[in-house]
CSV table of C-alpha atoms in Angstrom, one decimal:
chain,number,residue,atom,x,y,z
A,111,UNK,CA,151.9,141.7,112.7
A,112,UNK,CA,152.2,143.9,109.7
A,113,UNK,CA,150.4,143.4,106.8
A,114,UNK,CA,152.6,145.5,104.5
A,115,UNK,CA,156.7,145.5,104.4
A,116,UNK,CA,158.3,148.4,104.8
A,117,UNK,CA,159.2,148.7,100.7
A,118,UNK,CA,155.6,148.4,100.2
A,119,UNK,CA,154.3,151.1,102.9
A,120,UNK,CA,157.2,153.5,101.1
A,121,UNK,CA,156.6,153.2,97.6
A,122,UNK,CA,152.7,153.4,98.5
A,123,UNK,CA,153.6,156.6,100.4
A,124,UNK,CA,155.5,157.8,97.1
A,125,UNK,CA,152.6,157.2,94.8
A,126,UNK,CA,149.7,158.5,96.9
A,127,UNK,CA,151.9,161.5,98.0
A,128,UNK,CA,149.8,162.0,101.1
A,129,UNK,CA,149.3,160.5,104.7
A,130,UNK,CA,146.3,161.6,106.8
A,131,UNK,CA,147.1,162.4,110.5
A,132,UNK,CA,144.7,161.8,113.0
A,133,UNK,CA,144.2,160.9,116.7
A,134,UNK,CA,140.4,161.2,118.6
A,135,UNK,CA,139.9,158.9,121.8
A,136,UNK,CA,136.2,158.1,120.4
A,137,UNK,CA,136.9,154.7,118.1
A,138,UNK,CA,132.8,155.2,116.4
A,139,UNK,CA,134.3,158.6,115.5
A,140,UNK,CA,137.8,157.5,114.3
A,141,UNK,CA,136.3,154.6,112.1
A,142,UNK,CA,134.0,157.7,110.1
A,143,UNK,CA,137.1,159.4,109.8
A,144,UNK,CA,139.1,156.8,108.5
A,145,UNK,CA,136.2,155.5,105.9
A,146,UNK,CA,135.4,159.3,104.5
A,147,UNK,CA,139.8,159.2,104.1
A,148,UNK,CA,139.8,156.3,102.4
A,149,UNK,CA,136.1,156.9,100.0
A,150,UNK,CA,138.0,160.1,99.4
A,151,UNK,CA,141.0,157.9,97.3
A,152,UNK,CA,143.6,157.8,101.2
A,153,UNK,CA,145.4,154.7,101.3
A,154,UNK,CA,147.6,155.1,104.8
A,155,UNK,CA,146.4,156.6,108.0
A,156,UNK,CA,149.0,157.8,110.5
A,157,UNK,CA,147.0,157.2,114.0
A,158,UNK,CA,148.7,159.7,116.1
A,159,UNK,CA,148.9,157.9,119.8
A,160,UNK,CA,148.7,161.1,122.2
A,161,UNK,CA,146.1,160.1,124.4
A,162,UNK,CA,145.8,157.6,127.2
A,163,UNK,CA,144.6,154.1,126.0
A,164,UNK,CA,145.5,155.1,122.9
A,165,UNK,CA,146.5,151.4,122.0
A,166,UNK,CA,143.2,150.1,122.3
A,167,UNK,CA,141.7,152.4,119.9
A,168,UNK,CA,144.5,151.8,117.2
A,169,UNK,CA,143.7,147.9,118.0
A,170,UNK,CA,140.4,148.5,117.0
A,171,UNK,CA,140.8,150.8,113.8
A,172,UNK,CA,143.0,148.9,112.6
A,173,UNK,CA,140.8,145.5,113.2
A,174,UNK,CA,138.2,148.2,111.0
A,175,UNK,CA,140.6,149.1,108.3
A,176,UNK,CA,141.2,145.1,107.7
A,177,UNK,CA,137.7,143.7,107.7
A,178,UNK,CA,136.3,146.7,105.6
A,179,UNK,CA,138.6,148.6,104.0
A,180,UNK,CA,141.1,146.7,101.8
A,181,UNK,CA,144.3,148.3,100.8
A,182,UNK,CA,144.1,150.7,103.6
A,183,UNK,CA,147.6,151.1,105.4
A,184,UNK,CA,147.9,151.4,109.0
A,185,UNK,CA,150.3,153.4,111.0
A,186,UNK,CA,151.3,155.0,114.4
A,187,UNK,CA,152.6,158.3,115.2
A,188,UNK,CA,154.0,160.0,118.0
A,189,UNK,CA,156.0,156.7,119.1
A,190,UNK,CA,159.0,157.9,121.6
A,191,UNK,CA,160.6,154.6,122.2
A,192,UNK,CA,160.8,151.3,121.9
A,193,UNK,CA,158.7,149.3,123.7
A,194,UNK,CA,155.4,151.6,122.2
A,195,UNK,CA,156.8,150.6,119.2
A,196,UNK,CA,156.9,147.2,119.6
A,197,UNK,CA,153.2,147.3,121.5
A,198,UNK,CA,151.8,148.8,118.1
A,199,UNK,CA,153.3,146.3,115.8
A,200,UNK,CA,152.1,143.5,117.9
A,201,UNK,CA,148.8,145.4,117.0
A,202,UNK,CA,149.3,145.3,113.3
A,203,UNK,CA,150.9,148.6,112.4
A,204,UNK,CA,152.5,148.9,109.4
A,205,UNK,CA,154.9,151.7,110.2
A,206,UNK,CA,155.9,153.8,112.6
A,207,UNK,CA,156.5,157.5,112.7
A,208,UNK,CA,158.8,159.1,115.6
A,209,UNK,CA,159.3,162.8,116.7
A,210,UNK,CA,162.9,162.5,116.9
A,211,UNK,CA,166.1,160.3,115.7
A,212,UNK,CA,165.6,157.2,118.1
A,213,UNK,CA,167.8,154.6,117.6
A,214,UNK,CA,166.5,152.2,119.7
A,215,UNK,CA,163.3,152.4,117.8
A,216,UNK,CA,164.9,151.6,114.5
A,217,UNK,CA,166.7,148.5,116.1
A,218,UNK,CA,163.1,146.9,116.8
A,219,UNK,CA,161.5,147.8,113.2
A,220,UNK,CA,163.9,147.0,111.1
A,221,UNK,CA,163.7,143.4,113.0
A,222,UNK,CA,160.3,143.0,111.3
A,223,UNK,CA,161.0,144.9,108.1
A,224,UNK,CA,158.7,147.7,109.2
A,225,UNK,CA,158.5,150.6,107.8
A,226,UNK,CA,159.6,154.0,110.4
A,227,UNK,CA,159.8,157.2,109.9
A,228,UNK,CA,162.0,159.6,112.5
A,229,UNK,CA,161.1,163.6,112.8
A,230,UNK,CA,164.8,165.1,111.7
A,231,UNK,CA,165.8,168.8,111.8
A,232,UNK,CA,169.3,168.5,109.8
A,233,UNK,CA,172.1,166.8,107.5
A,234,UNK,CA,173.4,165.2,110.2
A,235,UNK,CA,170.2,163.4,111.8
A,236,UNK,CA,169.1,162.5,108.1
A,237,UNK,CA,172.2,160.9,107.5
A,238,UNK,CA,172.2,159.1,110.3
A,239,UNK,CA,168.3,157.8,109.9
A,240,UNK,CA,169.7,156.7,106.5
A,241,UNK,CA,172.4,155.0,107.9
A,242,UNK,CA,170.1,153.1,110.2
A,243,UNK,CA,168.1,152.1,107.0
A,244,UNK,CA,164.9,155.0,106.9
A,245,UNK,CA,163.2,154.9,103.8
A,246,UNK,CA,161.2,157.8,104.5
A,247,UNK,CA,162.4,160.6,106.6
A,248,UNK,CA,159.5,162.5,108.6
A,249,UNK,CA,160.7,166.2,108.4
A,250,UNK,CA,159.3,167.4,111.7
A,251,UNK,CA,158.4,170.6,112.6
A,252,UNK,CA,158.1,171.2,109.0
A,253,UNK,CA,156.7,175.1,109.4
A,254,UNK,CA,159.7,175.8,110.7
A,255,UNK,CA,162.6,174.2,108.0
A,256,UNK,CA,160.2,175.2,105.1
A,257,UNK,CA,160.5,173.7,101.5
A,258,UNK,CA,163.7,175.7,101.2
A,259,UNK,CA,165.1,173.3,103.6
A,260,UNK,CA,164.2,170.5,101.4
A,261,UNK,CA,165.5,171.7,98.0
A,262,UNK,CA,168.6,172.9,100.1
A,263,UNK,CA,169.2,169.0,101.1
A,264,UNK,CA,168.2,167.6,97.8
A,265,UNK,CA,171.4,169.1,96.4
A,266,UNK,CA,173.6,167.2,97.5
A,267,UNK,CA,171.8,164.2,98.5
A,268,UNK,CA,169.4,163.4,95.6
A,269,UNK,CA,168.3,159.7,97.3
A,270,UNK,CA,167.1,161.5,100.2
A,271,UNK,CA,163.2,160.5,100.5
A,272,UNK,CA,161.1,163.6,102.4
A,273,UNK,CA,157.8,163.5,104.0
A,274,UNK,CA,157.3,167.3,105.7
A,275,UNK,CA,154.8,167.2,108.6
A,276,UNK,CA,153.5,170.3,110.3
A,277,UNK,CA,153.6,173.6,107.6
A,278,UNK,CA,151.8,171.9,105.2
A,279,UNK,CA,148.2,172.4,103.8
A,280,UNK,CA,145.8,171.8,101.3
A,281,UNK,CA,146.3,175.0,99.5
A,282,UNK,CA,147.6,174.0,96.3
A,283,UNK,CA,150.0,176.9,96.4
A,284,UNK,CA,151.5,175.4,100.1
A,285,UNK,CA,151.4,172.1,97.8
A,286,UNK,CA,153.0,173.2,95.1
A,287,UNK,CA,155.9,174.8,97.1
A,288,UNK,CA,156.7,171.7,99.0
A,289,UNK,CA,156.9,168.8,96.0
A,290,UNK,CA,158.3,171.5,94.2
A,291,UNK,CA,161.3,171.4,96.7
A,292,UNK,CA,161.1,167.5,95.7
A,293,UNK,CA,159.4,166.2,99.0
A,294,UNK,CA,158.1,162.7,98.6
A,295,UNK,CA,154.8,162.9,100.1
A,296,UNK,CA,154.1,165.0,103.4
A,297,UNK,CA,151.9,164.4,106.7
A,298,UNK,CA,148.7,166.7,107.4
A,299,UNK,CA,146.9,166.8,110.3
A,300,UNK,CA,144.7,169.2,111.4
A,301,UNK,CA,144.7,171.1,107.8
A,302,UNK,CA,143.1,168.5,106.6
A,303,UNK,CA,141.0,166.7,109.2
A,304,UNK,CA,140.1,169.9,111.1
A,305,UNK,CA,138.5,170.5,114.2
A,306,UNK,CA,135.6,171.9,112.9
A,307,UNK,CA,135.0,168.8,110.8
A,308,UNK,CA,135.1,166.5,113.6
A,309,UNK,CA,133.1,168.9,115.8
A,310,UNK,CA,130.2,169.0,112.9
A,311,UNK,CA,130.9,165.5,111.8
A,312,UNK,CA,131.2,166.7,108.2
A,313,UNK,CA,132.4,163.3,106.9
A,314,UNK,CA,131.2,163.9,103.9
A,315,UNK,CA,132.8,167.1,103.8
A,316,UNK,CA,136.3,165.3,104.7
A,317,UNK,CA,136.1,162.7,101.8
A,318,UNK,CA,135.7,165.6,99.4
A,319,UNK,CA,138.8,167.9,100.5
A,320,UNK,CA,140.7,164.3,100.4
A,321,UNK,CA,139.7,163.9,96.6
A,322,UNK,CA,140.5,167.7,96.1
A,323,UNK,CA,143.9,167.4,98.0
A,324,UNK,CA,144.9,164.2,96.4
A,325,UNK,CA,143.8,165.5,93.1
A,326,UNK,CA,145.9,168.9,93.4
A,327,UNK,CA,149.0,166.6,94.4
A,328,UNK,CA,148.8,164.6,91.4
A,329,UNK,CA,148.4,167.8,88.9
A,330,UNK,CA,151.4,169.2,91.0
A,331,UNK,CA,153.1,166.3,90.1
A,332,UNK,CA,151.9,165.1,86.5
Protein backbone atom coordinates (compact mmCIF):
# COMPACT_ATOMS: atom_id res chain seq x y z
CA UNK A 1 0.00 0.00 0.00
CA UNK A 2 1.19 3.49 -0.70
CA UNK A 3 2.37 5.57 1.80
CA UNK A 4 1.99 8.92 -0.13
CA UNK A 5 -1.20 10.00 -2.42
CA UNK A 6 -0.66 10.87 -5.60
CA UNK A 7 -1.11 14.96 -4.77
CA UNK A 8 1.60 14.44 -2.29
CA UNK A 9 4.15 12.37 -4.54
CA UNK A 10 3.45 15.43 -7.29
CA UNK A 11 3.79 18.38 -5.44
CA UNK A 12 7.01 16.66 -3.65
CA UNK A 13 8.21 15.99 -7.28
CA UNK A 14 7.56 19.89 -8.02
CA UNK A 15 9.53 21.10 -5.06
CA UNK A 16 12.55 18.77 -5.07
CA UNK A 17 12.65 19.17 -8.98
CA UNK A 18 14.58 15.96 -9.27
CA UNK A 19 13.95 12.03 -9.26
CA UNK A 20 16.91 9.62 -9.09
CA UNK A 21 16.68 6.61 -11.53
CA UNK A 22 18.12 3.53 -10.68
CA UNK A 23 17.93 -0.20 -11.14
CA UNK A 24 21.00 -2.89 -9.90
CA UNK A 25 19.86 -6.57 -9.09
CA UNK A 26 22.28 -6.48 -5.93
CA UNK A 27 19.64 -5.15 -2.95
CA UNK A 28 23.25 -4.40 -0.34
CA UNK A 29 24.27 -2.29 -3.33
CA UNK A 30 20.83 -0.57 -4.11
CA UNK A 31 20.26 0.22 -0.25
CA UNK A 32 24.01 2.40 -0.51
CA UNK A 33 22.64 3.94 -3.37
CA UNK A 34 19.46 4.92 -2.14
CA UNK A 35 21.02 6.25 1.48
CA UNK A 36 24.01 8.42 -0.31
CA UNK A 37 20.59 9.85 -2.61
CA UNK A 38 18.78 10.62 0.16
CA UNK A 39 22.09 12.05 2.67
CA UNK A 40 22.61 14.02 -0.50
CA UNK A 41 18.95 16.06 0.20
CA UNK A 42 16.73 13.13 -2.69
CA UNK A 43 13.44 12.62 -1.52
CA UNK A 44 11.94 10.01 -4.36
CA UNK A 45 13.66 7.16 -6.00
CA UNK A 46 12.30 5.80 -9.30
CA UNK A 47 13.48 1.96 -9.02
CA UNK A 48 13.59 1.08 -12.61
CA UNK A 49 12.25 -2.73 -12.80
CA UNK A 50 14.37 -4.16 -15.88
CA UNK A 51 15.73 -7.10 -14.52
CA UNK A 52 14.36 -10.46 -13.56
CA UNK A 53 13.10 -10.70 -9.90
CA UNK A 54 13.14 -7.30 -9.92
CA UNK A 55 10.07 -7.23 -7.48
CA UNK A 56 11.86 -8.71 -4.78
CA UNK A 57 14.46 -6.20 -4.69
CA UNK A 58 11.93 -3.15 -4.82
CA UNK A 59 10.16 -5.22 -1.84
CA UNK A 60 13.17 -4.97 -0.05
CA UNK A 61 14.28 -1.29 -0.71
CA UNK A 62 11.42 -0.10 -0.10
CA UNK A 63 11.03 -2.17 3.42
CA UNK A 64 14.83 0.02 3.76
CA UNK A 65 13.54 3.34 2.65
CA UNK A 66 10.64 2.90 5.49
CA UNK A 67 12.42 1.68 8.49
CA UNK A 68 15.46 4.06 7.92
CA UNK A 69 14.93 6.66 5.81
CA UNK A 70 11.84 8.78 6.58
CA UNK A 71 10.34 10.98 3.96
CA UNK A 72 11.95 8.99 1.28
CA UNK A 73 9.39 8.34 -1.72
CA UNK A 74 9.31 5.19 -3.41
CA UNK A 75 8.55 4.44 -7.00
CA UNK A 76 8.76 2.05 -9.98
CA UNK A 77 9.74 2.54 -13.51
CA UNK A 78 9.69 0.76 -16.57
CA UNK A 79 6.02 -0.70 -15.73
CA UNK A 80 4.35 -1.92 -19.26
CA UNK A 81 1.00 -3.04 -17.97
CA UNK A 82 -1.15 -3.63 -15.57
CA UNK A 83 -0.84 -6.30 -13.56
CA UNK A 84 3.25 -5.14 -12.78
CA UNK A 85 1.59 -2.24 -11.76
CA UNK A 86 -0.62 -3.56 -9.40
CA UNK A 87 2.23 -6.22 -8.16
CA UNK A 88 4.42 -2.99 -7.14
CA UNK A 89 1.71 -1.20 -5.26
CA UNK A 90 0.87 -4.24 -3.39
CA UNK A 91 4.64 -3.75 -2.52
CA UNK A 92 4.24 -0.13 -1.38
CA UNK A 93 5.11 1.96 -4.36
CA UNK A 94 4.13 5.25 -4.36
CA UNK A 95 4.00 5.93 -8.09
CA UNK A 96 4.47 4.46 -11.10
CA UNK A 97 6.24 5.57 -14.17
CA UNK A 98 5.35 3.90 -17.78
CA UNK A 99 7.32 4.09 -21.14
CA UNK A 100 4.25 4.74 -23.07
CA UNK A 101 0.44 6.02 -22.79
CA UNK A 102 -1.18 2.81 -21.12
CA UNK A 103 -4.46 3.11 -20.33
CA UNK A 104 -5.08 0.15 -18.62
CA UNK A 105 -2.32 1.13 -16.24
CA UNK A 106 -4.01 4.41 -15.31
CA UNK A 107 -7.45 2.48 -14.69
CA UNK A 108 -5.58 0.45 -11.77
CA UNK A 109 -3.74 3.64 -10.17
CA UNK A 110 -6.04 5.98 -10.10
CA UNK A 111 -8.21 3.17 -8.08
CA UNK A 112 -5.77 3.80 -5.25
CA UNK A 113 -4.97 7.51 -5.82
CA UNK A 114 -1.50 6.63 -6.98
CA UNK A 115 0.53 8.70 -8.42
CA UNK A 116 1.74 7.50 -12.53
CA UNK A 117 3.54 8.91 -14.85
CA UNK A 118 3.26 7.75 -18.78
CA UNK A 119 6.46 8.33 -21.27
CA UNK A 120 4.53 10.73 -24.04
CA UNK A 121 6.08 11.91 -27.44
CA UNK A 122 3.20 14.58 -28.43
CA UNK A 123 -0.02 16.88 -27.94
CA UNK A 124 -2.11 14.27 -28.56
CA UNK A 125 -0.76 11.49 -25.94
CA UNK A 126 -0.39 14.42 -23.32
CA UNK A 127 -3.74 15.24 -23.67
CA UNK A 128 -4.96 12.21 -23.41
CA UNK A 129 -2.69 11.23 -20.08
CA UNK A 130 -4.46 14.46 -18.79
CA UNK A 131 -7.61 13.32 -19.60
CA UNK A 132 -7.08 10.05 -17.78
CA UNK A 133 -5.99 12.28 -14.73
CA UNK A 134 -1.72 12.39 -15.01
CA UNK A 135 -0.39 14.83 -12.78
CA UNK A 136 2.99 14.50 -14.01
CA UNK A 137 3.73 13.59 -17.47
CA UNK A 138 7.10 11.57 -17.97
CA UNK A 139 8.46 13.04 -21.35
CA UNK A 140 10.22 10.03 -22.62
CA UNK A 141 12.91 9.81 -24.76
CA UNK A 142 13.59 13.30 -23.69
CA UNK A 143 17.13 13.57 -25.90
CA UNK A 144 15.23 13.35 -28.56
CA UNK A 145 12.02 16.12 -28.16
CA UNK A 146 14.57 18.49 -26.37
CA UNK A 147 13.49 21.57 -24.13
CA UNK A 148 12.21 23.12 -27.31
CA UNK A 149 9.59 20.61 -27.19
CA UNK A 150 8.60 21.66 -23.79
CA UNK A 151 8.43 25.41 -24.13
CA UNK A 152 6.70 24.64 -27.62
CA UNK A 153 3.73 22.76 -25.49
CA UNK A 154 3.73 25.15 -22.71
CA UNK A 155 2.22 27.67 -25.06
CA UNK A 156 -0.70 26.69 -25.30
CA UNK A 157 -1.16 24.47 -22.52
CA UNK A 158 0.23 26.30 -19.45
CA UNK A 159 -1.25 23.47 -16.80
CA UNK A 160 0.77 20.95 -18.47
CA UNK A 161 3.23 19.41 -15.62
CA UNK A 162 6.70 17.99 -17.42
CA UNK A 163 9.14 15.66 -16.06
CA UNK A 164 11.93 15.00 -19.22
CA UNK A 165 13.73 11.67 -18.81
CA UNK A 166 16.65 10.66 -20.83
CA UNK A 167 18.71 14.09 -22.36
CA UNK A 168 19.13 15.42 -19.17
CA UNK A 169 22.26 15.90 -16.99
CA UNK A 170 23.79 17.49 -14.24
CA UNK A 171 25.44 20.16 -16.18
CA UNK A 172 23.83 23.15 -15.00
CA UNK A 173 23.78 24.51 -18.56
CA UNK A 174 21.66 21.04 -19.65
CA UNK A 175 19.68 22.22 -16.34
CA UNK A 176 19.16 25.46 -17.03
CA UNK A 177 17.84 24.76 -20.64
CA UNK A 178 15.28 22.29 -19.56
CA UNK A 179 13.42 24.38 -16.40
CA UNK A 180 14.04 27.13 -18.52
CA UNK A 181 11.50 25.54 -21.06
CA UNK A 182 9.23 25.26 -17.76
CA UNK A 183 9.76 21.41 -17.07
CA UNK A 184 8.57 20.52 -13.56
CA UNK A 185 11.25 18.36 -12.42
CA UNK A 186 13.01 15.65 -14.77
CA UNK A 187 14.30 11.91 -14.34
CA UNK A 188 18.20 11.14 -14.43
CA UNK A 189 19.65 8.03 -14.54
CA UNK A 190 22.84 7.13 -15.49
CA UNK A 191 24.09 11.02 -15.51
CA UNK A 192 23.72 10.91 -12.23
CA UNK A 193 24.25 7.51 -10.73
CA UNK A 194 26.84 6.47 -13.28
CA UNK A 195 28.41 3.26 -13.90
CA UNK A 196 31.58 4.16 -12.81
CA UNK A 197 30.13 5.10 -9.42
CA UNK A 198 28.56 1.89 -8.85
CA UNK A 199 31.64 0.04 -10.29
CA UNK A 200 33.99 2.00 -7.65
CA UNK A 201 31.29 2.26 -4.98
CA UNK A 202 31.87 6.02 -4.77
CA UNK A 203 28.84 6.55 -2.49
CA UNK A 204 30.17 9.17 -1.09
CA UNK A 205 30.97 10.62 -4.33
CA UNK A 206 27.03 10.16 -5.31
CA UNK A 207 25.72 12.06 -2.18
CA UNK A 208 27.86 14.95 -3.23
CA UNK A 209 26.88 15.35 -7.05
CA UNK A 210 23.09 14.88 -5.48
CA UNK A 211 23.74 18.07 -3.18
CA UNK A 212 25.46 19.86 -6.25
CA UNK A 213 22.60 18.78 -8.69
CA UNK A 214 19.86 19.65 -6.30
CA UNK A 215 21.61 22.77 -5.39
CA UNK A 216 22.03 23.98 -9.23
CA UNK A 217 18.22 23.18 -9.70
CA UNK A 218 17.17 25.42 -6.98
CA UNK A 219 19.56 28.48 -8.17
CA UNK A 220 18.07 27.68 -11.71
CA UNK A 221 14.91 28.14 -10.18
CA UNK A 222 15.21 30.87 -7.32
Amino acid sequence: MAQYSRIEVATIMKESGMVPLFYHPDIALGKKVLKACYDGGARLMEFTARGDFAFEVFSELNRYAIEKLPGMIMGVGSITDAAAASLFMQMGANFIVTPSLREDIAIVCNRRKVLWSPGCGSLTEINRAEELGCEIVKLFPGAIYGPGFVKGIKGPQPWTSVMPTGGVSTDEENLRAWFGAGVTCVGMGSKLISKEILADQNFAGLESLVVETLSKIKKIRA
